[in-house]
Amino acid sequence: MSEPLVLGIESTCDETGVALVRGRELLADVTASSMDEHARFGGIVPEVASRAHLEALRPTITAALDAAGVTLADVDAVAVASGPGLVGSLTVGTAGAKALALGLGVPLYGVNHVIGHAAVDELVHGPFPERFLALVVSGGHSSLLLVNDVATDVVELGQTLDDAAGEAFDKVGRLLGLPYPGGPHVDRLARQGDPAAIAFPRGLSKGRELARHPYDFSFSGLKTAVARYLEGRADAGEEYSPADVAASFSEAVADVLVTKTLRACAEHDVRTLVIGGGFSANSRLRELAAERCAAAGVEVRIPPIRYCTDNGAMIAALGSALVRAGVAPSPLDLAVDSSMALSLVSVPA
Ligand code: KG4
Ligand code: ZN
């Protein structure tokens, strides 16, 4: 008998994603994004995102079913990201998922979006090892997870205490006068600069702060340091190199992320690292992770970028892992949870 067919719905932020997964095989993955509607505001407008989900959800479900060559009657389970995320956006996807599960008479799984960012790698690089570390970095999250079992046992080792890595890049992009979202622009500029030109601070990386927050991140002090540097040059009427600022800033972010992640690998005796989230596109993070992980004997798995930005495949992948593990489904009156704990893989029955 073939494995169950899981339909996954993602709607935590500005992407409406629907995917179909059978076992570890991705049959279809369709995404609609409302980013263009937010760009002129310089950030996601929650109300605009919610309305866009409402319009996109049904057509996206239909497009995914068509692309997979299946019908709703073939679906064996529905998974939806029920947190963390924007409450209005979450509500639209979750309401749709409940309606589908109820109408089709199949189980519903409310799953954790952040853990989905790690789970999707199984569709690309095959079954996970017994334990691994996941670094999930995007505009909304910067989390370090110890994954003992992706369906049942995830431990949050640390997260950002303020800005997410992508968010810090977007803010520095604004300081440098680059378009929103600034992350990719800062990355591109950084490649032409000197990463050692300016000594920007590494948050929570020394002394008592490091001891108290070994695996947490903080990027707001770094962003302020960049702002002070730029103000200092302007006040003094001095020229500066935007490429050097971008490169030195990128170096500080990548250095902290990789240093803390590798320390966690050593401490927990883990030999595999999965990196997910839209910020995994960052070129300096990729370079530094590849270089230092190779030296430390840690294998790095990074899914292709289309599976790192928010998508339905990550939610269907996690739903499929839950079904395989025999985890009980979530209740049909499942509530969305905008700050869902990272230790919660799925909402319990
Ligand atoms: O996962 P994602 O598409 O959306 C969420 O935030 O959930 O991540 C997008 C974030 C944005 O902050 C964007 O500026 C940043 O990741 N980003 C980058 C790069 N590509 C995307 N930041 C730095 N370098 C990049 N190459
Ligand atoms: Zn995400």
Short mmCIF file of N, CA and C and ligand atoms in Angstrom, two decimals, residues 13-15 113 117 137-141 166-167 169-170 181-184 187 191 277-279 281-283 308-310, ligand 1:
data_model
loop_
_atom_site.label_atom_id
_atom_site.label_comp_id
_atom_site.label_asym_id
_atom_site.label_seq_id
_atom_site.Cartn_x
_atom_site.Cartn_y
_atom_site.Cartn_z
N CYS A 13 2.83 34.11 7.36
CA CYS A 13 3.28 35.50 7.14
C CYS A 13 2.67 36.02 5.84
N ASP A 14 3.47 36.22 4.80
CA ASP A 14 2.92 36.78 3.56
C ASP A 14 2.84 35.78 2.42
N GLU A 15 3.30 34.52 2.65
CA GLU A 15 3.19 33.52 1.60
C GLU A 15 2.03 32.56 1.87
N HIS A 113 5.49 25.98 12.46
CA HIS A 113 6.10 26.52 11.23
C HIS A 113 7.64 26.45 11.27
N HIS A 117 10.56 24.38 8.78
CA HIS A 117 11.73 24.84 8.02
C HIS A 117 12.85 23.80 8.04
N VAL A 137 16.83 30.42 10.18
CA VAL A 137 17.10 31.86 10.13
C VAL A 137 16.32 32.51 8.99
N SER A 138 15.53 33.56 9.34
CA SER A 138 14.74 34.23 8.30
C SER A 138 14.50 35.66 8.75
N GLY A 139 13.50 36.31 8.12
CA GLY A 139 13.16 37.66 8.55
C GLY A 139 12.37 37.64 9.85
N GLY A 140 11.83 36.49 10.20
CA GLY A 140 11.02 36.37 11.41
C GLY A 140 11.64 35.55 12.52
N HIS A 141 12.56 34.65 12.18
CA HIS A 141 13.14 33.81 13.23
C HIS A 141 14.64 33.61 13.09
N GLY A 166 17.53 38.08 9.34
CA GLY A 166 17.06 38.74 8.11
C GLY A 166 16.54 40.14 8.40
N GLU A 167 15.88 40.27 9.56
CA GLU A 167 15.34 41.57 9.98
C GLU A 167 16.49 42.57 10.18
N PHE A 169 19.35 42.49 8.70
CA PHE A 169 19.82 42.84 7.35
C PHE A 169 18.90 43.87 6.70
N ASP A 170 17.60 43.67 6.88
CA ASP A 170 16.64 44.61 6.27
C ASP A 170 16.82 46.01 6.88
N PRO A 181 12.87 44.25 0.57
CA PRO A 181 13.68 43.89 1.74
C PRO A 181 15.17 43.95 1.43
N GLY A 182 15.91 44.53 2.36
CA GLY A 182 17.31 44.88 2.09
C GLY A 182 18.28 43.71 2.12
N GLY A 183 17.88 42.59 2.76
CA GLY A 183 18.81 41.47 2.94
C GLY A 183 19.64 41.11 1.71
N PRO A 184 18.98 40.74 0.61
CA PRO A 184 19.74 40.34 -0.58
C PRO A 184 20.62 41.47 -1.13
N ASP A 187 23.69 41.74 1.03
CA ASP A 187 24.53 40.57 0.73
C ASP A 187 25.36 40.83 -0.54
N ARG A 191 29.72 41.49 -0.87
CA ARG A 191 30.70 40.70 -1.63
C ARG A 191 31.80 41.57 -2.25
N GLY A 277 15.14 28.41 6.40
CA GLY A 277 14.69 29.79 6.50
C GLY A 277 15.29 30.64 5.38
N GLY A 278 14.60 31.72 5.02
CA GLY A 278 15.01 32.54 3.88
C GLY A 278 16.40 33.13 3.99
N PHE A 279 16.88 33.35 5.22
CA PHE A 279 18.21 33.94 5.40
C PHE A 279 19.32 32.95 5.05
N ALA A 281 19.89 31.92 2.39
CA ALA A 281 20.40 32.36 1.08
C ALA A 281 21.66 33.22 1.25
N ASN A 282 21.90 33.71 2.44
CA ASN A 282 23.02 34.64 2.65
C ASN A 282 24.36 34.00 2.30
N SER A 283 25.10 34.65 1.42
CA SER A 283 26.29 34.00 0.88
C SER A 283 27.39 33.85 1.93
N CYS A 308 13.52 27.03 1.35
CA CYS A 308 13.97 27.74 2.56
C CYS A 308 13.07 28.91 2.88
N THR A 309 12.60 29.61 1.84
CA THR A 309 11.61 30.66 2.08
C THR A 309 10.29 29.95 2.41
N ASP A 310 9.34 30.68 2.98
CA ASP A 310 8.11 30.02 3.45
C ASP A 310 7.38 29.34 2.29
O1 KG4 B 1 12.04 33.06 5.10
P1 KG4 B 1 11.82 34.38 4.45
O2 KG4 B 1 11.57 34.42 2.97
O3 KG4 B 1 10.61 35.13 5.09
C1 KG4 B 1 10.42 35.19 6.47
O4 KG4 B 1 10.98 36.12 7.06
O5 KG4 B 1 9.74 34.31 7.04
O6 KG4 B 1 13.08 35.26 4.81
C2 KG4 B 1 13.25 36.54 4.24
C3 KG4 B 1 14.32 37.28 5.03
C4 KG4 B 1 14.26 38.77 4.75
O7 KG4 B 1 14.55 39.47 5.93
C5 KG4 B 1 15.34 38.93 3.70
O8 KG4 B 1 15.88 40.22 3.65
C6 KG4 B 1 16.37 37.94 4.18
O9 KG4 B 1 15.63 36.82 4.65
N1 KG4 B 1 17.28 37.50 3.09
C7 KG4 B 1 18.60 37.72 3.10
C8 KG4 B 1 19.10 37.16 1.90
N2 KG4 B 1 18.04 36.62 1.21
C9 KG4 B 1 16.94 36.83 1.96
N3 KG4 B 1 19.39 38.31 3.99
C10 KG4 B 1 20.69 38.35 3.73
N4 KG4 B 1 21.25 37.83 2.62
C11 KG4 B 1 20.49 37.23 1.67
N5 KG4 B 1 21.06 36.73 0.57
#
